mmCIF file of C-alpha atoms in Angstrom:
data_model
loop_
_atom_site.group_PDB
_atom_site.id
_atom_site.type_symbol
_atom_site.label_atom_id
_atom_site.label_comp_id
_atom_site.label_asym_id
_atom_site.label_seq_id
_atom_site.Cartn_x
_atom_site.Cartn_y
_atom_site.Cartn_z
ATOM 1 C CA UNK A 3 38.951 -33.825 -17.524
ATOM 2 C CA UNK A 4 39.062 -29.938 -18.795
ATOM 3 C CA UNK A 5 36.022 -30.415 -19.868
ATOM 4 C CA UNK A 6 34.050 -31.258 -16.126
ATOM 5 C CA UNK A 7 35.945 -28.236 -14.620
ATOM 6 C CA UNK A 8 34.630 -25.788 -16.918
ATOM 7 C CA UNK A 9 30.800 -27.676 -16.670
ATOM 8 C CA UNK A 10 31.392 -26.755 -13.121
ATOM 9 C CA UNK A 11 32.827 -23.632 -13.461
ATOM 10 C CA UNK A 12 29.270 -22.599 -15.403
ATOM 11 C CA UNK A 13 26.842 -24.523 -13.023
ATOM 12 C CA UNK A 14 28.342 -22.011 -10.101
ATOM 13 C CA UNK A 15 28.123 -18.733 -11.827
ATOM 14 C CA UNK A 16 24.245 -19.362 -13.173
ATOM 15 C CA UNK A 17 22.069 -17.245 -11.617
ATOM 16 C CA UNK A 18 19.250 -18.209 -9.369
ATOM 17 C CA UNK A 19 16.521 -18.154 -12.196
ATOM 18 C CA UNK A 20 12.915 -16.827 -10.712
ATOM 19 C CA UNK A 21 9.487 -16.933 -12.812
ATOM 20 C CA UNK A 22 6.772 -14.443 -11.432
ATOM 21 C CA UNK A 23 2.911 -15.523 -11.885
ATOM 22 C CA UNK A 24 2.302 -13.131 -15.138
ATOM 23 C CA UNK A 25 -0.201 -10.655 -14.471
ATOM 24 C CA UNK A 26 -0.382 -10.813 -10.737
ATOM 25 C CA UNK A 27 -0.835 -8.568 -8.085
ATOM 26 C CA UNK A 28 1.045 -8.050 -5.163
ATOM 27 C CA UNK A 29 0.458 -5.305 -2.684
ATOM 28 C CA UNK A 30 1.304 -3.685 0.553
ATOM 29 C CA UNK A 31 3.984 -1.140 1.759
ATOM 30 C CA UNK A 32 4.679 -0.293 5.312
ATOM 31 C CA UNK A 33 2.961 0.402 8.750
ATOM 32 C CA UNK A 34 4.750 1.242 11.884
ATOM 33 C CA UNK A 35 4.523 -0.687 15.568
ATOM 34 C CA UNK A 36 3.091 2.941 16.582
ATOM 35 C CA UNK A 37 0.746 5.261 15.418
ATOM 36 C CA UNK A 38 2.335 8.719 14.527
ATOM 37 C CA UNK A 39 0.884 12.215 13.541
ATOM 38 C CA UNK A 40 0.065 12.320 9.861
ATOM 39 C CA UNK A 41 0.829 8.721 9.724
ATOM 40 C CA UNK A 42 4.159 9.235 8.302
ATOM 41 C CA UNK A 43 5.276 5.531 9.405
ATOM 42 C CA UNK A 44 2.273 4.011 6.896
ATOM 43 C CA UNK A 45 3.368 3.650 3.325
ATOM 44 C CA UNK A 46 1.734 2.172 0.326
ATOM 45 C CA UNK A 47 3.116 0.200 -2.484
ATOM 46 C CA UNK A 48 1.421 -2.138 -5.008
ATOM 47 C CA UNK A 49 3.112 -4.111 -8.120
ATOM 48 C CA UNK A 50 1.839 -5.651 -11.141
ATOM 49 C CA UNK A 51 3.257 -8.502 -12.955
ATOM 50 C CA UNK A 52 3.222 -8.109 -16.761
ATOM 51 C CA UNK A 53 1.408 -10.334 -18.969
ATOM 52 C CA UNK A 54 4.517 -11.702 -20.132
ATOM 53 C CA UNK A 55 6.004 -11.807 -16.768
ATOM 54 C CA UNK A 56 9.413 -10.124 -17.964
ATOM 55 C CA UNK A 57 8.661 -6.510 -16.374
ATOM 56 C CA UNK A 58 6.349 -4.975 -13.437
ATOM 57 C CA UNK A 59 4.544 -1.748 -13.006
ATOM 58 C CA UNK A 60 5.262 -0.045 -9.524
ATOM 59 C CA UNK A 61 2.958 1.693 -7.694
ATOM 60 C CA UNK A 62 4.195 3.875 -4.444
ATOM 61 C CA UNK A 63 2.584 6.264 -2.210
ATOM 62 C CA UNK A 64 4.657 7.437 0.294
ATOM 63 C CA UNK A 65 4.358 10.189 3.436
ATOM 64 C CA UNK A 66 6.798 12.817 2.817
ATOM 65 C CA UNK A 67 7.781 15.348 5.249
ATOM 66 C CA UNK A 68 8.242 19.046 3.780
ATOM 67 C CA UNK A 69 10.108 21.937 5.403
ATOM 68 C CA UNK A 70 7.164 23.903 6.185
ATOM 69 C CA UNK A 71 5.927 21.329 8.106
ATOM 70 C CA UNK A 72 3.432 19.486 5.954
ATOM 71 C CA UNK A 73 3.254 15.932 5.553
ATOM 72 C CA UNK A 74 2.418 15.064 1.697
ATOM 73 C CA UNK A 75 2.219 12.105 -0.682
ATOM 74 C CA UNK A 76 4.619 11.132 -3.027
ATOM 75 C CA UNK A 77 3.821 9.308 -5.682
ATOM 76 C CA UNK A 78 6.066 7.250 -7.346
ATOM 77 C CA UNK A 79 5.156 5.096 -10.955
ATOM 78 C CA UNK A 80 7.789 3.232 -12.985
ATOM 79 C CA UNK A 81 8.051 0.290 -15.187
ATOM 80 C CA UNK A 82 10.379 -1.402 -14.323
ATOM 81 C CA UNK A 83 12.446 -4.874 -16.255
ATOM 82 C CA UNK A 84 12.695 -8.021 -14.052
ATOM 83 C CA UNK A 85 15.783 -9.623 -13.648
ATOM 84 C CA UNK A 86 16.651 -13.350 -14.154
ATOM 85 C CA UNK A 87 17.089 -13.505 -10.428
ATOM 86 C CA UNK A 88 13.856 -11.540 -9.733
ATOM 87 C CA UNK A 89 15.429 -8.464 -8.219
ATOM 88 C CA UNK A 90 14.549 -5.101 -10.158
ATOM 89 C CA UNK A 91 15.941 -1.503 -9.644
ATOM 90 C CA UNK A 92 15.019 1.690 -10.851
ATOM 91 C CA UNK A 93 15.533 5.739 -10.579
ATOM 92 C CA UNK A 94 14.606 8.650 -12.206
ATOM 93 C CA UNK A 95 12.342 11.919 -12.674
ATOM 94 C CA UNK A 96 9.758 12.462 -10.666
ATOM 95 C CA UNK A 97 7.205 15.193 -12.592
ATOM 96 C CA UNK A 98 3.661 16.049 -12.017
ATOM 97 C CA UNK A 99 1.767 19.798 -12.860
ATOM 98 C CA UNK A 100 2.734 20.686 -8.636
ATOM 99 C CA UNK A 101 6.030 19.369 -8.049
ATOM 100 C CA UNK A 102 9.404 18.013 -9.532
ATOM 101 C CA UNK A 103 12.492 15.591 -8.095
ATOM 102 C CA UNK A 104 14.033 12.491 -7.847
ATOM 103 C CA UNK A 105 13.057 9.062 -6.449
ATOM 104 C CA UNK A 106 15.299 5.973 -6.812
ATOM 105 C CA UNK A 107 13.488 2.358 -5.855
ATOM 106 C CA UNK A 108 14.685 -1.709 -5.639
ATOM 107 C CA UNK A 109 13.532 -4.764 -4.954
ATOM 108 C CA UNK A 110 13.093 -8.245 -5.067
ATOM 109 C CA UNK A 111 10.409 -10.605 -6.129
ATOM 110 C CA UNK A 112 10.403 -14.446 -4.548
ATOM 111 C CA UNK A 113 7.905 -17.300 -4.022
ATOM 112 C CA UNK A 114 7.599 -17.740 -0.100
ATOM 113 C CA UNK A 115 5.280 -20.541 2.037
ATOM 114 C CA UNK A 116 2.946 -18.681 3.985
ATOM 115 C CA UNK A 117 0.474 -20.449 5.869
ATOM 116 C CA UNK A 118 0.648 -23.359 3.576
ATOM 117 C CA UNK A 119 0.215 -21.493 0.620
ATOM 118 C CA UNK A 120 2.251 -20.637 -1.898
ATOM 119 C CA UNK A 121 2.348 -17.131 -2.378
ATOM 120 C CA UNK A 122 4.778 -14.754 -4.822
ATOM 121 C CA UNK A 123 6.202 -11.964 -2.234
ATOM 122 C CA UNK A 124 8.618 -8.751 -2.857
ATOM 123 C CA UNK A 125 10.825 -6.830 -0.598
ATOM 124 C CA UNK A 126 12.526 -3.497 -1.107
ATOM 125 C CA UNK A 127 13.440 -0.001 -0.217
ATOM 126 C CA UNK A 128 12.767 3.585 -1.858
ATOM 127 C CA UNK A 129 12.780 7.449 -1.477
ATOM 128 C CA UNK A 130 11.953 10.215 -3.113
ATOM 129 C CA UNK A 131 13.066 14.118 -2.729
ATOM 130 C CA UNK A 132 11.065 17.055 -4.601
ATOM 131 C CA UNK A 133 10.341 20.327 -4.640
ATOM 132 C CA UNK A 134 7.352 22.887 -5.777
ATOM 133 C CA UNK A 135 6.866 24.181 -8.901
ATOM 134 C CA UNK A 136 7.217 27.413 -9.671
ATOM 135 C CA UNK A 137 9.995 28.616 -7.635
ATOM 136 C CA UNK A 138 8.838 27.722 -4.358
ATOM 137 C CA UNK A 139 11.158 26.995 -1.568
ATOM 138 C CA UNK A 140 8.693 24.312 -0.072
ATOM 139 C CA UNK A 141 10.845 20.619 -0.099
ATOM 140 C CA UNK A 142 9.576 17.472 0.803
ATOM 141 C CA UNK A 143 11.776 14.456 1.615
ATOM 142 C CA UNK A 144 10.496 10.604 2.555
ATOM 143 C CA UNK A 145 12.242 8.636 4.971
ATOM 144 C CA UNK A 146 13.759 5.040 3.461
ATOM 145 C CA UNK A 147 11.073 3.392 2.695
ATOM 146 C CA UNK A 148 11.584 -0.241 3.429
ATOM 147 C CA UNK A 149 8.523 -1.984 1.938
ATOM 148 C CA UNK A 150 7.024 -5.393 1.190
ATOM 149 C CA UNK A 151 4.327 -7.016 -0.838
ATOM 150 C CA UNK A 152 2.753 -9.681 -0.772
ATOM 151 C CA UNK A 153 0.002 -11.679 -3.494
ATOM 152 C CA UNK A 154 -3.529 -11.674 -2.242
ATOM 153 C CA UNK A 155 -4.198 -15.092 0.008
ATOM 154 C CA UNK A 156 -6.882 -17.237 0.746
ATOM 155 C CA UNK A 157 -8.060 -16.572 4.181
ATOM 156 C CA UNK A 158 -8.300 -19.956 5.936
ATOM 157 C CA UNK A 159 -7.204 -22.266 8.767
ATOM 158 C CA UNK A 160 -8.170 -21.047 12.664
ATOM 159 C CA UNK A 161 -7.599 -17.944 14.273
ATOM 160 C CA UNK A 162 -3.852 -17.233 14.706
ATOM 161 C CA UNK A 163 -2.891 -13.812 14.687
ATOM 162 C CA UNK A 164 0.922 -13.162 14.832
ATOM 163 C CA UNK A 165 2.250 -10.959 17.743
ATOM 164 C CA UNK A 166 3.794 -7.478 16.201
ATOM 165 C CA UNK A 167 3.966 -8.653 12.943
ATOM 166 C CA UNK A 168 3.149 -6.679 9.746
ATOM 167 C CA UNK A 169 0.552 -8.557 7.456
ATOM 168 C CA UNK A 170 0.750 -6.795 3.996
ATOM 169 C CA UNK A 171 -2.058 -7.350 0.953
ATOM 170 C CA UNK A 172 -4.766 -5.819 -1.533
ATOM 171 C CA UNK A 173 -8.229 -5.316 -1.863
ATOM 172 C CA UNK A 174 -11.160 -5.696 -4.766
ATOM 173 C CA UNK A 175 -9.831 -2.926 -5.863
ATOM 174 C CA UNK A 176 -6.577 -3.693 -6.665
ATOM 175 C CA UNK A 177 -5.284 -1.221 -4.067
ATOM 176 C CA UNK A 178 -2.631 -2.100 -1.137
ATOM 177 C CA UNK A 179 -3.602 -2.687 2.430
ATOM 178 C CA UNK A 180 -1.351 -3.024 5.676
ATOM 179 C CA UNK A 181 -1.859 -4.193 8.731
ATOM 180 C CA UNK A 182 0.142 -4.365 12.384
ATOM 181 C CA UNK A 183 -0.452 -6.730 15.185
ATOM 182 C CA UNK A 184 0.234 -5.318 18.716
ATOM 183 C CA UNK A 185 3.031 -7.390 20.680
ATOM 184 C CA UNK A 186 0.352 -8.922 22.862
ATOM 185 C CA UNK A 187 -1.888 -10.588 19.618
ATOM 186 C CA UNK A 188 -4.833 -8.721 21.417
ATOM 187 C CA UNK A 189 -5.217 -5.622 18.794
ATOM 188 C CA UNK A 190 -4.734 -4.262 15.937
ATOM 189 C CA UNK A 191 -2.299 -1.660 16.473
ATOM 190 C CA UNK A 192 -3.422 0.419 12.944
ATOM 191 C CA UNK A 193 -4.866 -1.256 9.589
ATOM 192 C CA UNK A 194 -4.099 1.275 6.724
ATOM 193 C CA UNK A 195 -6.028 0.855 3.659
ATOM 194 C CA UNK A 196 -6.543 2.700 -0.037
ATOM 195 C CA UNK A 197 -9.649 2.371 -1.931
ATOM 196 C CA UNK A 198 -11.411 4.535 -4.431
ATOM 197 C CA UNK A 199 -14.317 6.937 -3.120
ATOM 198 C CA UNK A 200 -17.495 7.445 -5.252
ATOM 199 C CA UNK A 201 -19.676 10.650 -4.867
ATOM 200 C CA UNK A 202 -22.564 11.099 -6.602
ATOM 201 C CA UNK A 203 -20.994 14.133 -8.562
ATOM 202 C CA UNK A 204 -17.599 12.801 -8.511
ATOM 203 C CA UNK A 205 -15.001 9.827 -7.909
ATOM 204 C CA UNK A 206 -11.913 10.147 -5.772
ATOM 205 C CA UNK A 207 -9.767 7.318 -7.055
ATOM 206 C CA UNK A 208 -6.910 7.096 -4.620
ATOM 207 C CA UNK A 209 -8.663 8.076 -1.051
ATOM 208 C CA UNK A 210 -6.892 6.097 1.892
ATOM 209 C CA UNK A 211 -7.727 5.353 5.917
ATOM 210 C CA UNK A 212 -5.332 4.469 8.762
ATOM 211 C CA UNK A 213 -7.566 2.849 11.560
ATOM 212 C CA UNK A 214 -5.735 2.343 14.801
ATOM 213 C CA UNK A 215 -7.126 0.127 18.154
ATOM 214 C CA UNK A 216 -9.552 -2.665 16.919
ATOM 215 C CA UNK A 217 -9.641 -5.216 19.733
ATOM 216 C CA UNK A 218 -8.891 -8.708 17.968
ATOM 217 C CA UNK A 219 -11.769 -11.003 19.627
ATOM 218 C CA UNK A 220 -10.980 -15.091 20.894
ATOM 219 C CA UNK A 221 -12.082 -15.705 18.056
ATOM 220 C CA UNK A 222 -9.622 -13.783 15.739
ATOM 221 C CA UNK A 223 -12.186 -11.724 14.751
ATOM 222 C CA UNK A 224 -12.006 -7.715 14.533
ATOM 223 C CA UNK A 225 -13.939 -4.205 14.163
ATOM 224 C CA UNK A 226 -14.027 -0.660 14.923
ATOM 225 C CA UNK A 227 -15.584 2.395 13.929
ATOM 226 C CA UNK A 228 -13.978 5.293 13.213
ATOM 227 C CA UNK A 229 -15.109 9.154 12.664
ATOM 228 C CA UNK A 230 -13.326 12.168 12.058
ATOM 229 C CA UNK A 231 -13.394 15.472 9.803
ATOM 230 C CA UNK A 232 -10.917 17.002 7.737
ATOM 231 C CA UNK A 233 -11.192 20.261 5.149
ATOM 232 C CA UNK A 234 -11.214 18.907 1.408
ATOM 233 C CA UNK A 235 -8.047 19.657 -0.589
ATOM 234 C CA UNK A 236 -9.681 18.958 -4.036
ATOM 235 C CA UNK A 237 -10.317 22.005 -5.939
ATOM 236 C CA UNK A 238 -14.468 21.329 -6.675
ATOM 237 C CA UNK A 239 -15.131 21.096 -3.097
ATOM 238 C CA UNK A 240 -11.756 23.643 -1.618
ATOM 239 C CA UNK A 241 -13.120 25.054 1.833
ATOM 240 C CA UNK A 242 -15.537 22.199 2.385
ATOM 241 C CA UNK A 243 -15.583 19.797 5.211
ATOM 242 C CA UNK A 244 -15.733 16.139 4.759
ATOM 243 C CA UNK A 245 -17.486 14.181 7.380
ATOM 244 C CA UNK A 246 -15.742 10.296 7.664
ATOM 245 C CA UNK A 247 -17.289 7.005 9.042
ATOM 246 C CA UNK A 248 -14.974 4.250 8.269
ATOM 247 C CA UNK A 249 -16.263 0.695 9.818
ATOM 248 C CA UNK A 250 -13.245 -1.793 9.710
ATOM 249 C CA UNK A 251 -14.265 -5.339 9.994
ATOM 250 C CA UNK A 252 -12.292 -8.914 9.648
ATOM 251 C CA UNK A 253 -11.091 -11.975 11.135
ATOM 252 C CA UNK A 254 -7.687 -13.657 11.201
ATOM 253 C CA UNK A 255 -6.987 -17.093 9.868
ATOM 254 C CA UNK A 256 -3.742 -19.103 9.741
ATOM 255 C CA UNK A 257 -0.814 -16.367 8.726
ATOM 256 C CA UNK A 258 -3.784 -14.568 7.348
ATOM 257 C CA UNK A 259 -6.605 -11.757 8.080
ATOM 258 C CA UNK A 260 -9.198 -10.744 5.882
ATOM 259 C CA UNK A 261 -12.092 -8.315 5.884
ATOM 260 C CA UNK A 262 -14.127 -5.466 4.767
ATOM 261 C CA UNK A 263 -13.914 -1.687 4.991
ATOM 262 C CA UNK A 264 -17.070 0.711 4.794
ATOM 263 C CA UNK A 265 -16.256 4.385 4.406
ATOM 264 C CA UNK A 266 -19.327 6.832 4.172
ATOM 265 C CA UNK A 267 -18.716 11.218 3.371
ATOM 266 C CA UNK A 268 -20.850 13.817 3.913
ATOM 267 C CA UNK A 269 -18.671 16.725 2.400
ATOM 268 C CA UNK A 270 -20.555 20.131 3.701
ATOM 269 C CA UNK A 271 -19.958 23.488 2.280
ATOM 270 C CA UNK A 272 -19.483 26.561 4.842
ATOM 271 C CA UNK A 273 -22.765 27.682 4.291
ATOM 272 C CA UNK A 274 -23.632 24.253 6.188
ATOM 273 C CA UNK A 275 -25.141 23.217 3.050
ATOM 274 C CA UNK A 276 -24.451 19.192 2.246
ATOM 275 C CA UNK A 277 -22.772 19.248 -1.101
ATOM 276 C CA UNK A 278 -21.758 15.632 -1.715
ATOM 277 C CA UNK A 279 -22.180 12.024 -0.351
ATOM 278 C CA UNK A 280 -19.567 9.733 -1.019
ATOM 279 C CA UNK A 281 -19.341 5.788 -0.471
ATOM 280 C CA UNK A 282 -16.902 2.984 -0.941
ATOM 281 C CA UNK A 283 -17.145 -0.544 0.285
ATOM 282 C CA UNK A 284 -14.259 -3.042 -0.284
ATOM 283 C CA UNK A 285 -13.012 -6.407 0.801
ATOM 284 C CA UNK A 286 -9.458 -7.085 1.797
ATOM 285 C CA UNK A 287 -6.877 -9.785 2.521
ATOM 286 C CA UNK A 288 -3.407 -10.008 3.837
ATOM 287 C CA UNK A 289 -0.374 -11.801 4.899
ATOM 288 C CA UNK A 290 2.932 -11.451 7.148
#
């Protein structure tokens, strides 16, 4: 009878085996139950399956507060090898032409029933610590982030938002979106979004939005309009001011909203003169 105790012996130390849909797209992040200045509580993070399903790329933009006060992005990229189980960890360098440090990442990749569908999902946490080049004394730290993702659902079923939850997805683009539900179901309490901006002399490929207050209808249906100005950091157009009008528009469906996001620029130089004109329209869906 040696022989059974050692079958079972084998059957309890197997690992939990998990198989990824190769080449998908998950995406998502993190977004607060409260707006906050410089939106510090809203990170991004987006993964993609390999086409052999055995590794994933991450993707992670993440608010980092810096000791002279700014808030800034840091932007963390790794390939990363799956595990049997479908957890994944990873740490290293983090090196661009402005800044150098550390960042350390892990997670987990599952399938998960949401609203009747079968969806894959990850779940992690990550951080990331740098400082400036050139023998500055500006350092920038992120919180933990604690992040999920989530693949891109079908949008169906009636109207049935879910109080304070988080709904995490993508859009057309392949970039991350996250939105969170106020406690009462009646709002959006901020919808943060990335999407690619095209000029007609340029192309910002990584712009972002966080949209707080649209009123979620009977109906599950949502919009609001949002304006604002901020001085361009991008060297072509340093000094000028970029005029936003971001129009947020969707509907919720069962454990899932979808919708659209319009985002027109006028960037003006001091001189008053209009410089640029930049547009991006986009389509997005989501899930808690």
């Amino acid at each position: 009878m040696a022989w059974l105790a050692a079958a079972a012996v084998l059957l309890v130390a197997a690992p939990p085996s998990f198989a990824p849909t190769r080449g998908e797209l998950l995406g998502g992040g993190s977004v607060g139950p409260a707006t906050t200045a410089g939106h510090v509580d809203v990170d991004f993070t987006t993964i993609r399956i390999s086409k052999d399903g055995k590794s994933l790329h991450f993707y992670g933009d993440w608010p980092a507060r810096c000791n002279d006060g700014r808030v800034v992005t840091a932007n963390v990229e790794r390939v990363v090898r799956i595990q049997p189980d479908g957890s994944f960890v990873s740490a290293g360098l983090l090196s661009t032409a402005a800044v150098v440090g550390t960042f350390e990442l892990q997670g987990r990749l599952e399938h998960k029933s949401i609203g009747g569908q079968e969806l894959d999902v990850g779940s992690g946490t990550g951080s990331s610590e740098f400082t400036s080049r050139g023998g500055g004394t500006t350092t920038c730290k992120t919180p933990l982030v604690s992040w999920q993702v989530r693949a891109t659902p079908h949008v169906t079923g009636p109207a049935t938002p879910k109080r304070g939850a988080a709904y995490f997805g993508s859009n057309d683009q392949t970039d991350p979106v996250v939105l969170r539900v106020a406690k009462d179901g009646g709002s959006l309490v901020q919808a943060g979004i990335e999407f690619g901006l095209d000029c007609r002399y340029f192309r910002f490929h990584f712009a972002s939005d966080v949209i707080p207050g649209a009123k979620i209808a009977r109906d599950g249906s949502f919009s609001k309009v949002q304006r604002y100005s901020s001085v361009v950091s991008s060297t072509r157009y340093r000094g000028a001011v970029a005029r936003f009008t971001a129009t947020l528009s969707g509907r919720f469906g069962a454990s899932t909203a979808g919708g659209s996001l319009k985002v027109a620029v006028r960037i003006t130089a001091k001189s008053g003169a209009v410089v640029d004109k930049c547009r991006s329209a986009t389509t997005f869906a989501a899930s808690p």
